[in-house]
Coordinates of C-alpha atoms in Angstrom, one line a residue:
X93 CA 6.8 97.5 34.2
X94 CA 9.3 95.3 35.9
X95 CA 12.2 95.5 37.7
X96 CA 15.5 95.0 35.6
X97 CA 17.1 92.2 36.1
X98 CA 20.7 92.4 37.6
X99 CA 23.2 91.2 34.2
X100 CA 25.4 88.0 34.7
X101 CA 28.2 87.1 32.2
X102 CA 28.5 83.6 31.5
X103 CA 32.4 83.0 29.9
X104 CA 31.5 79.3 29.2
X105 CA 31.7 76.3 26.5
X106 CA 28.2 75.3 25.3
X107 CA 27.5 72.1 25.6
X108 CA 25.3 70.9 22.7
X109 CA 23.1 68.5 24.9
X110 CA 21.7 71.3 27.2
X111 CA 22.9 70.0 30.5
X112 CA 25.5 71.5 30.8
X113 CA 28.2 74.9 30.3
X114 CA 26.2 78.0 28.6
X115 CA 23.1 76.4 28.6
X116 CA 23.3 75.6 32.3
X117 CA 24.4 78.5 33.9
X118 CA 21.6 80.8 31.3
X119 CA 18.8 78.6 33.2
X120 CA 20.3 79.2 36.2
X121 CA 20.9 82.8 36.6
X122 CA 17.2 83.2 34.6
X123 CA 15.6 81.2 37.6
X124 CA 17.1 82.9 40.6
X125 CA 16.4 86.4 39.1
X126 CA 19.2 87.6 36.9
X127 CA 20.1 88.2 33.0
X128 CA 22.6 86.9 31.2
X129 CA 25.2 87.3 28.7
X130 CA 27.0 85.0 27.3
X131 CA 30.8 85.1 26.4
X132 CA 31.1 80.9 24.5
X133 CA 34.6 79.8 24.4
X134 CA 34.6 76.4 23.1
X135 CA 32.1 74.8 20.8
X136 CA 31.2 70.5 22.3
X137 CA 29.8 68.3 20.8
X138 CA 28.6 66.3 23.3
X139 CA 25.4 63.9 24.9
X140 CA 24.4 62.5 27.6
X141 CA 26.9 59.6 26.9
X142 CA 29.8 62.1 26.2
X143 CA 32.0 64.2 24.3
X144 CA 32.5 63.5 20.9
X145 CA 34.7 66.6 19.5
X146 CA 35.3 70.1 21.6
X147 CA 37.2 73.4 19.6
X148 CA 37.8 76.5 21.0
X149 CA 36.9 79.6 19.3
X150 CA 39.2 81.8 18.1
X151 CA 40.3 84.5 20.0
X152 CA 39.4 86.8 17.6
X153 CA 35.6 85.7 18.6
X154 CA 36.5 85.5 22.6
X155 CA 37.3 89.0 22.8
X156 CA 34.8 90.4 20.0
X157 CA 31.9 89.0 22.3
X158 CA 33.3 90.3 25.6
X159 CA 33.5 93.9 23.7
X160 CA 30.4 94.1 23.1
X161 CA 29.2 93.4 26.1
X162 CA 31.1 95.4 27.5
X163 CA 30.3 98.5 25.9
X164 CA 26.6 97.5 26.7
X165 CA 26.0 95.2 28.9
X166 CA 27.9 96.1 32.3
X167 CA 27.6 92.8 34.3
X168 CA 27.4 93.1 38.5
X169 CA 28.8 89.4 38.1
X170 CA 30.7 86.8 36.0
X171 CA 31.1 83.3 36.0
X172 CA 33.8 81.7 34.4
X173 CA 34.3 78.3 33.4
X174 CA 35.9 76.1 31.1
X175 CA 38.4 77.7 29.0
X176 CA 39.9 76.2 26.0
X177 CA 43.5 78.2 25.4
X178 CA 46.2 79.6 27.3
X179 CA 45.3 82.8 24.8
X180 CA 41.0 83.3 26.5
X181 CA 43.3 82.9 30.1
X182 CA 45.8 85.5 29.2
X183 CA 43.2 87.9 27.9
X184 CA 41.0 87.6 31.1
X185 CA 44.1 87.9 33.5
X186 CA 44.8 91.5 31.4
X187 CA 41.5 92.2 31.5
X188 CA 40.0 91.6 35.4
X189 CA 42.3 94.2 36.8
X190 CA 40.7 96.7 34.5
X191 CA 36.8 95.7 34.6
X192 CA 37.5 95.7 38.4
X193 CA 37.9 98.7 38.1
X194 CA 35.6 100.3 35.8
X195 CA 32.3 98.7 37.6
X196 CA 33.0 98.3 41.7
X197 CA 31.7 96.1 43.2
X198 CA 32.3 93.3 40.3
X199 CA 31.6 89.6 41.9
X200 CA 33.4 86.7 39.9
X201 CA 34.1 83.3 40.3
X202 CA 35.8 80.6 38.5
X203 CA 34.5 77.0 38.2
X204 CA 37.8 75.2 37.4
X205 CA 36.4 73.1 35.1
X206 CA 38.1 70.6 32.9
X207 CA 36.8 67.0 33.1
X208 CA 32.8 66.3 31.4
X209 CA 30.5 64.2 33.5
X210 CA 31.2 61.6 31.2
X211 CA 34.9 61.9 32.4
X212 CA 36.1 63.5 29.3
X213 CA 38.4 65.8 28.9
X214 CA 37.4 69.3 27.5
X215 CA 40.7 70.8 27.7
X216 CA 44.2 70.7 27.2
X217 CA 46.3 69.9 30.6
X218 CA 48.4 73.0 30.3
X219 CA 45.7 74.8 29.9
X220 CA 44.3 74.0 33.4
X221 CA 47.4 74.1 35.4
X222 CA 47.5 77.9 34.1
X223 CA 44.2 78.3 36.0
X224 CA 46.6 79.2 38.9
X225 CA 47.3 82.9 37.0
X226 CA 43.5 83.5 37.9
X227 CA 43.0 82.4 41.2
X228 CA 44.5 86.2 42.6
X229 CA 41.4 88.2 40.4
X230 CA 38.5 85.7 41.5
X231 CA 36.8 86.2 44.4
X232 CA 35.7 82.1 44.8
X233 CA 36.6 78.8 42.9
X234 CA 34.8 76.2 42.9
X235 CA 36.4 73.1 42.4
X236 CA 35.3 69.5 42.9
X237 CA 37.9 67.3 44.4
X238 CA 39.6 65.7 41.3
X239 CA 39.7 69.3 40.4
X240 CA 41.4 70.1 43.6
X241 CA 43.6 67.5 43.4
X242 CA 44.2 69.4 40.1
X243 CA 45.1 72.6 41.2
X244 CA 47.1 71.6 44.7
X245 CA 48.1 68.6 43.5
X246 CA 47.1 66.9 46.5
X247 CA 45.7 62.7 47.0
X248 CA 41.9 62.5 47.8
X249 CA 41.8 61.9 51.2
X250 CA 39.1 63.8 52.6
X251 CA 41.5 65.2 55.4
X252 CA 44.2 65.8 53.0
X253 CA 41.9 67.9 50.6
X254 CA 40.5 70.2 53.0
X255 CA 43.8 71.3 54.4
X256 CA 44.6 71.9 50.3
X257 CA 41.5 73.6 50.3
X258 CA 42.3 75.6 53.2
X259 CA 45.7 76.3 52.1
X260 CA 44.6 77.1 48.7
X261 CA 42.8 80.0 49.5
X262 CA 45.5 81.2 52.6
X263 CA 48.0 81.4 49.5
X264 CA 45.8 82.5 46.9
X265 CA 43.3 85.0 49.3
X266 CA 40.9 83.2 46.6
X267 CA 38.1 82.0 48.1
X268 CA 37.3 78.3 48.1
X269 CA 33.9 76.3 47.8
X270 CA 35.2 72.3 47.6
X271 CA 32.1 70.5 46.3
X272 CA 31.7 67.3 48.2
X273 CA 30.1 65.3 45.7
X274 CA 32.7 62.8 44.5
X275 CA 33.2 62.1 48.4
X276 CA 32.6 58.5 49.8
X277 CA 29.3 57.7 49.2
X278 CA 27.8 58.6 52.8
X279 CA 24.3 59.4 53.5
X280 CA 25.5 62.6 53.1
X281 CA 26.9 65.5 51.1
X282 CA 29.4 68.3 52.1
X283 CA 30.8 71.3 50.8
X284 CA 33.2 73.5 52.6
X285 CA 33.6 76.8 52.1
X286 CA 37.0 78.9 53.1
X287 CA 37.1 82.6 52.9
X288 CA 37.8 85.4 55.3
X289 CA 34.6 84.7 57.6
X290 CA 36.2 81.1 58.4
X291 CA 35.4 77.8 57.8
X292 CA 32.4 76.7 56.5
X293 CA 30.5 73.4 56.1
X294 CA 27.1 72.7 54.4
X295 CA 25.9 69.6 54.6
X296 CA 22.8 68.1 52.5
X297 CA 21.4 64.3 51.9
X298 CA 22.8 62.4 49.6
X299 CA 20.3 61.8 46.7
X300 CA 20.2 58.6 44.6
X301 CA 20.0 59.5 40.9
X302 CA 22.4 59.2 38.3
X303 CA 21.1 62.8 36.7
X304 CA 24.2 65.1 37.5
X305 CA 25.1 66.2 34.4
X306 CA 26.4 70.2 34.9
X307 CA 26.2 70.4 38.8
X308 CA 29.4 72.2 39.0
X309 CA 28.0 75.0 36.4
X310 CA 25.0 75.7 38.4
X311 CA 26.6 75.8 41.1
X312 CA 28.6 78.7 40.3
X313 CA 26.6 80.3 38.1
X314 CA 23.8 80.3 41.0
X315 CA 26.3 81.9 43.2
X316 CA 27.0 84.6 40.7
X317 CA 23.6 84.8 40.2
X318 CA 23.0 85.7 44.1
X319 CA 26.0 87.8 43.8
X320 CA 24.0 90.1 41.5
X321 CA 21.4 90.4 43.2
X322 CA 22.8 91.7 46.2
X323 CA 23.8 88.5 48.5
X324 CA 26.7 88.2 50.8
X325 CA 29.4 86.2 49.5
X326 CA 28.3 83.4 52.2
X327 CA 25.1 83.6 51.7
X328 CA 25.3 83.2 48.0
X329 CA 27.4 79.9 48.9
X330 CA 24.8 78.8 51.1
X331 CA 21.5 79.7 48.5
X332 CA 23.4 78.0 45.0
X333 CA 24.4 75.2 47.4
X334 CA 20.4 74.9 48.2
X335 CA 19.6 75.8 44.1
X336 CA 21.8 72.9 42.9
X337 CA 20.2 70.5 45.8
X338 CA 16.2 71.3 45.1
X339 CA 17.8 70.5 41.3
X340 CA 19.1 67.4 42.2
X341 CA 15.7 66.7 43.8
X342 CA 13.9 67.0 40.6
X343 CA 16.5 65.6 38.0
X344 CA 15.3 63.5 34.8
X345 CA 16.6 61.8 32.2
X346 CA 17.7 63.3 28.9
X347 CA 19.1 60.0 26.7
X348 CA 20.9 56.8 27.4
X349 CA 23.2 58.1 29.7
X350 CA 23.6 61.2 32.4
X351 CA 20.5 63.4 33.2
X352 CA 20.8 66.9 34.1
X353 CA 18.7 68.4 37.3
X354 CA 16.2 70.9 37.3
X355 CA 16.9 74.9 37.2
X356 CA 12.9 75.9 37.9
X357 CA 12.4 79.9 39.4
X358 CA 11.4 79.9 42.9
X359 CA 8.9 82.5 44.1
X360 CA 10.7 83.3 47.0
X361 CA 14.6 81.8 48.3
X362 CA 12.5 80.2 50.7
X363 CA 11.5 77.5 48.2
X364 CA 14.9 76.0 48.5
X365 CA 16.1 72.8 51.0
X366 CA 18.5 75.1 52.9
X367 CA 21.7 73.2 54.0
X368 CA 22.4 72.2 57.7
X369 CA 25.0 74.9 57.9
X370 CA 27.7 74.9 60.7
X371 CA 31.5 76.8 60.8
X372 CA 34.3 76.8 62.7
X373 CA 34.3 75.3 65.6
X374 CA 30.3 74.5 65.8
X375 CA 29.5 70.6 67.1
X376 CA 27.8 69.2 63.8
X377 CA 25.7 66.9 66.1
X378 CA 23.9 69.9 68.1
X379 CA 21.7 68.7 70.8
X380 CA 18.2 69.3 72.2
X381 CA 16.5 72.5 71.3
X382 CA 16.8 75.0 73.9
X383 CA 13.8 76.0 76.2
X384 CA 10.9 78.0 75.0
X385 CA 10.0 81.5 75.6
X386 CA 7.5 82.2 78.1
X387 CA 5.4 84.7 76.3
X388 CA 6.2 86.4 72.8
X389 CA 8.7 89.0 72.7
X390 CA 6.5 91.8 71.4
X391 CA 8.4 95.3 71.5
X392 CA 11.9 94.0 72.9
X393 CA 14.4 97.1 73.9
X394 CA 17.5 96.2 74.1
X395 CA 19.5 98.8 77.1
X396 CA 23.2 99.6 78.3
X397 CA 22.7 99.8 81.1
X398 CA 20.7 98.1 84.8
X399 CA 19.2 101.8 85.7
X400 CA 17.1 102.4 82.6
X401 CA 16.5 98.3 83.0
X402 CA 15.0 98.1 85.9
X403 CA 13.0 101.4 84.6
X404 CA 11.4 99.2 81.7
X405 CA 10.4 95.9 83.6
X406 CA 8.3 98.5 86.2
X407 CA 6.7 99.8 83.0
X408 CA 5.7 96.3 82.0
X409 CA 8.4 95.3 79.2
X410 CA 8.1 91.3 79.8
X411 CA 11.4 90.9 77.2
X412 CA 13.9 93.4 77.4
X413 CA 18.0 92.3 76.8
X414 CA 21.1 93.5 78.8
X415 CA 24.0 94.7 76.6
X416 CA 27.2 95.8 78.8
X417 CA 30.3 96.3 76.8
X418 CA 32.7 98.4 78.4
X419 CA 32.5 97.2 82.4
X420 CA 35.8 95.7 84.4
X421 CA 34.9 92.1 85.7
X422 CA 33.6 92.9 89.1
X423 CA 31.2 95.6 87.6
X424 CA 30.4 93.7 85.0
X425 CA 29.4 90.3 87.6
X426 CA 27.0 93.0 89.6
X427 CA 25.0 94.5 86.5
X428 CA 24.6 91.2 85.6
X429 CA 23.4 89.7 89.2
X430 CA 21.3 92.5 89.1
X431 CA 19.7 92.0 85.8
X432 CA 19.3 88.9 86.7
X433 CA 17.3 89.5 90.1
X434 CA 15.3 92.9 88.6
X435 CA 14.2 90.0 86.0
X436 CA 13.5 87.5 88.3
X437 CA 11.4 89.9 90.5
X438 CA 9.3 90.5 87.4
X439 CA 8.7 87.5 85.8
X440 CA 10.4 88.8 82.9
X441 CA 12.2 87.5 80.2
X442 CA 15.7 89.2 80.8
X443 CA 18.7 88.4 78.0
X444 CA 22.4 88.7 78.9
X445 CA 24.1 89.6 75.5
X446 CA 27.0 88.3 74.9
X447 CA 28.5 87.2 79.0
X448 CA 27.2 83.9 78.8
X449 CA 29.1 83.0 81.8
X450 CA 28.1 85.5 83.7
X451 CA 24.4 84.6 83.0
X452 CA 24.9 81.0 83.3
X453 CA 26.7 82.0 87.3
X454 CA 23.5 84.0 88.0
X455 CA 20.9 81.9 86.6
X456 CA 19.4 84.2 83.8
X457 CA 16.7 83.8 81.8
X458 CA 18.3 83.5 78.9
X459 CA 21.5 85.1 77.0
X460 CA 21.8 86.5 73.2
X461 CA 24.9 85.7 71.1
X462 CA 26.1 87.0 67.8
X463 CA 27.9 84.9 65.3
X464 CA 31.1 85.4 66.3
X465 CA 30.7 84.4 70.0
X466 CA 28.7 81.0 68.7
X467 CA 32.2 79.0 68.8
X468 CA 33.6 79.4 72.3
X469 CA 31.0 79.3 74.1
X470 CA 29.7 76.1 76.1
X471 CA 25.9 75.9 74.2
X472 CA 25.8 72.5 76.1
X473 CA 26.5 73.7 79.4
X474 CA 23.5 76.6 79.2
X475 CA 21.0 74.1 77.9
X476 CA 21.4 71.9 80.3
X477 CA 20.5 74.7 82.9
X478 CA 17.3 75.6 81.2
X479 CA 19.0 79.4 79.8
X480 CA 16.7 80.1 76.9
X481 CA 19.2 81.1 73.8
X482 CA 18.8 84.5 71.4
X483 CA 21.0 84.1 68.1
X484 CA 21.7 87.3 66.0
X485 CA 21.7 86.6 62.2
X486 CA 22.8 88.9 59.3
X487 CA 21.9 86.6 56.3
X488 CA 20.8 83.4 55.0
X489 CA 23.4 81.2 55.7
X490 CA 23.3 82.5 59.8
X491 CA 20.4 81.7 59.5
X492 CA 20.8 77.7 58.2
X493 CA 23.4 78.3 61.1
X494 CA 21.3 79.3 63.6
X495 CA 18.1 77.3 63.4
X496 CA 20.3 73.9 63.8
X497 CA 21.1 75.1 66.8
X498 CA 17.6 75.1 67.6
X499 CA 17.7 78.0 70.4
X500 CA 14.6 79.9 71.9
X501 CA 14.7 82.5 69.4
X502 CA 16.4 84.4 66.1
X503 CA 17.1 87.8 65.4
X504 CA 16.8 89.1 62.0
X505 CA 19.0 91.9 61.2
X506 CA 20.2 94.0 60.3
X507 CA 16.5 95.4 58.8
X508 CA 17.5 99.0 58.4
X509 CA 21.1 100.7 58.2
X510 CA 21.5 101.2 62.2
X511 CA 24.1 103.6 64.5
X512 CA 24.1 101.4 67.4
X513 CA 27.3 99.5 66.2
X514 CA 29.8 98.8 62.8
X515 CA 28.1 95.6 60.9
X516 CA 30.0 94.0 58.5
X517 CA 27.0 92.8 56.2
X518 CA 24.4 95.1 54.4
X519 CA 21.1 95.4 55.5
X520 CA 18.7 93.5 54.1
X521 CA 15.3 95.3 53.8
X522 CA 12.1 94.4 54.5
X523 CA 11.7 92.0 51.5
X524 CA 14.2 89.4 52.8
X525 CA 13.2 89.4 56.3
X526 CA 9.8 87.9 54.8
X527 CA 11.7 85.6 53.5
X528 CA 13.7 84.8 56.3
X529 CA 10.6 84.4 58.0
X530 CA 9.1 82.3 55.6
X531 CA 12.2 80.0 55.5
X532 CA 11.7 79.4 59.7
X533 CA 7.5 79.7 59.1
X534 CA 6.6 78.4 62.7
X535 CA 9.8 76.5 63.7
X536 CA 11.2 78.9 66.1
X537 CA 10.3 82.2 67.1
X538 CA 12.2 85.2 65.5
X539 CA 12.5 89.2 66.3
X540 CA 13.4 91.4 64.2
X541 CA 16.3 94.2 64.8
X542 CA 18.2 96.8 63.5
X543 CA 17.5 100.5 62.7
X544 CA 13.7 100.0 63.1
X545 CA 11.7 103.2 64.1
X546 CA 8.4 103.9 64.8
X547 CA 7.2 104.5 61.4
X548 CA 7.9 101.3 60.1
X549 CA 6.2 98.9 62.8
X550 CA 3.6 98.3 60.2
X551 CA 5.8 97.4 57.3
X552 CA 7.7 94.7 59.4
X553 CA 4.4 93.1 61.9
X554 CA 3.6 92.3 58.2
X555 CA 6.5 90.0 57.7
X556 CA 4.9 88.0 60.3
X557 CA 7.9 88.2 63.0
X558 CA 7.4 87.2 66.3
X559 CA 8.5 90.9 67.6
X560 CA 11.1 93.5 66.8
X561 CA 14.2 94.7 69.4
X562 CA 14.3 98.3 69.5
X563 CA 17.1 100.3 70.9
X564 CA 17.7 104.2 70.2
X565 CA 14.0 104.6 69.2
X566 CA 13.1 103.6 73.4
X567 CA 16.5 104.7 74.5
X568 CA 17.0 108.2 73.4
X569 CA 13.4 109.3 73.9
X570 CA 12.6 111.8 75.7
X571 CA 11.0 109.4 78.1
X572 CA 11.6 105.4 77.3
X573 CA 9.1 103.7 79.6
X574 CA 6.2 105.7 78.0
X575 CA 7.9 105.3 74.3
X576 CA 8.0 101.0 74.9
X577 CA 4.8 101.7 76.4
X578 CA 3.7 103.8 73.3
X579 CA 5.6 101.4 70.5
X580 CA 3.9 98.0 73.0
X581 CA 0.7 99.2 72.2
X582 CA 1.0 99.8 68.5
X583 CA 2.9 96.3 68.3
X584 CA 0.2 94.2 69.7
X585 CA -2.8 96.0 67.6
X586 CA -0.9 95.4 64.4
X587 CA -0.6 91.8 65.1
X588 CA -3.6 91.1 67.3
X589 CA -2.0 90.9 70.7
X590 CA -3.6 91.9 74.2
X591 CA -3.4 95.6 74.2

């Protein structure tokens, strides 16, 4: 018996041509591993060439559908698409706060659709204007450029649109995913997401296909399905972006007009073409790859003082990270300088966590940076100096962001719950660790990190990572050198390395 699928509600119109609306949502949600439950707002008569007629369902039918689902099929996520009357919006404005209280963790996305791919209006202008009332009640809104203009009154210039999306996020509190398909016909398409974590850009090659019917519906329902499966919001954005791009790569003709993209099940998220992703102050055109590691990291201790670092180097640790957090500037510089000297003495790969400028000054082997540190770092200077770079990731979007910077290794975490630091994300687990490793393939060495103990080594090794970073399993052991040697011996046996 298979595992139950998370339930995703789609509140949207019915497309008789099968390319968009409820029909597209069912296919996308099912392909990504959810169960689609539907609430039809409007019945449309349309085909690939255009809209012939649209008729809203009565408020009584609309309410009855929602009541039936609420009584038996509680959602993990809700996608809201075409709303066909002011009464439907009024009902949702009242219902959404109660649903959030009833189902904690509920994720809601609004696709502010008003016009079909053919250009035909699907609803009255007054209805679309009333969507503003829903914005504070949902987590994400996904306008294309014309829809953003309707929501904000901005013109179509890209810089104006970007600032309008940013203001919409700031004023309403809703995350905004501005879709880039309507931008001038450049060789690439860039979606932009504004949320509490900053400004994200997701770039894919533009595909030369007229068969784009249902892309917006597919994107929003894919986000809802990904959230229902437990992915963080920005990871769900990146997964939805990749799912739509994969569908457009396999788009097909359905009639005499615009065809549609495919929505096929994928065995693994790693089977989808992830976007080129950058955030905030990142350079959208990064430079050369960072220098490679001299050896695979193996069991990779992360320690908080130089004395222990020296002890472990003397025991044979070939890769180690120094994580100093609370020292004053003078002591910090002295400790990092000493760590660099010890690394040279023992011919080891010593990485300095966070303090990249001091690592650069003293000629460290490498630096390890968190996602929050990347925007303020002079990455070209580190690259020119030959320092190795390790980058932490905590999910799909951060992994895509790290990959494009071509670091020396990528840390994948946190795999299990950890007590060494407060984490803003949820544990990724072994399943996602294996998916992320498959996504990278052999493009970059990887290190699993986060809550890993001796009992986890076999399962982590089976995911195919290059090494495993361990903190308390070593630092809190009765004898850290003996603990490291034992753990590394086990790891080498599991991965076929030298014993």
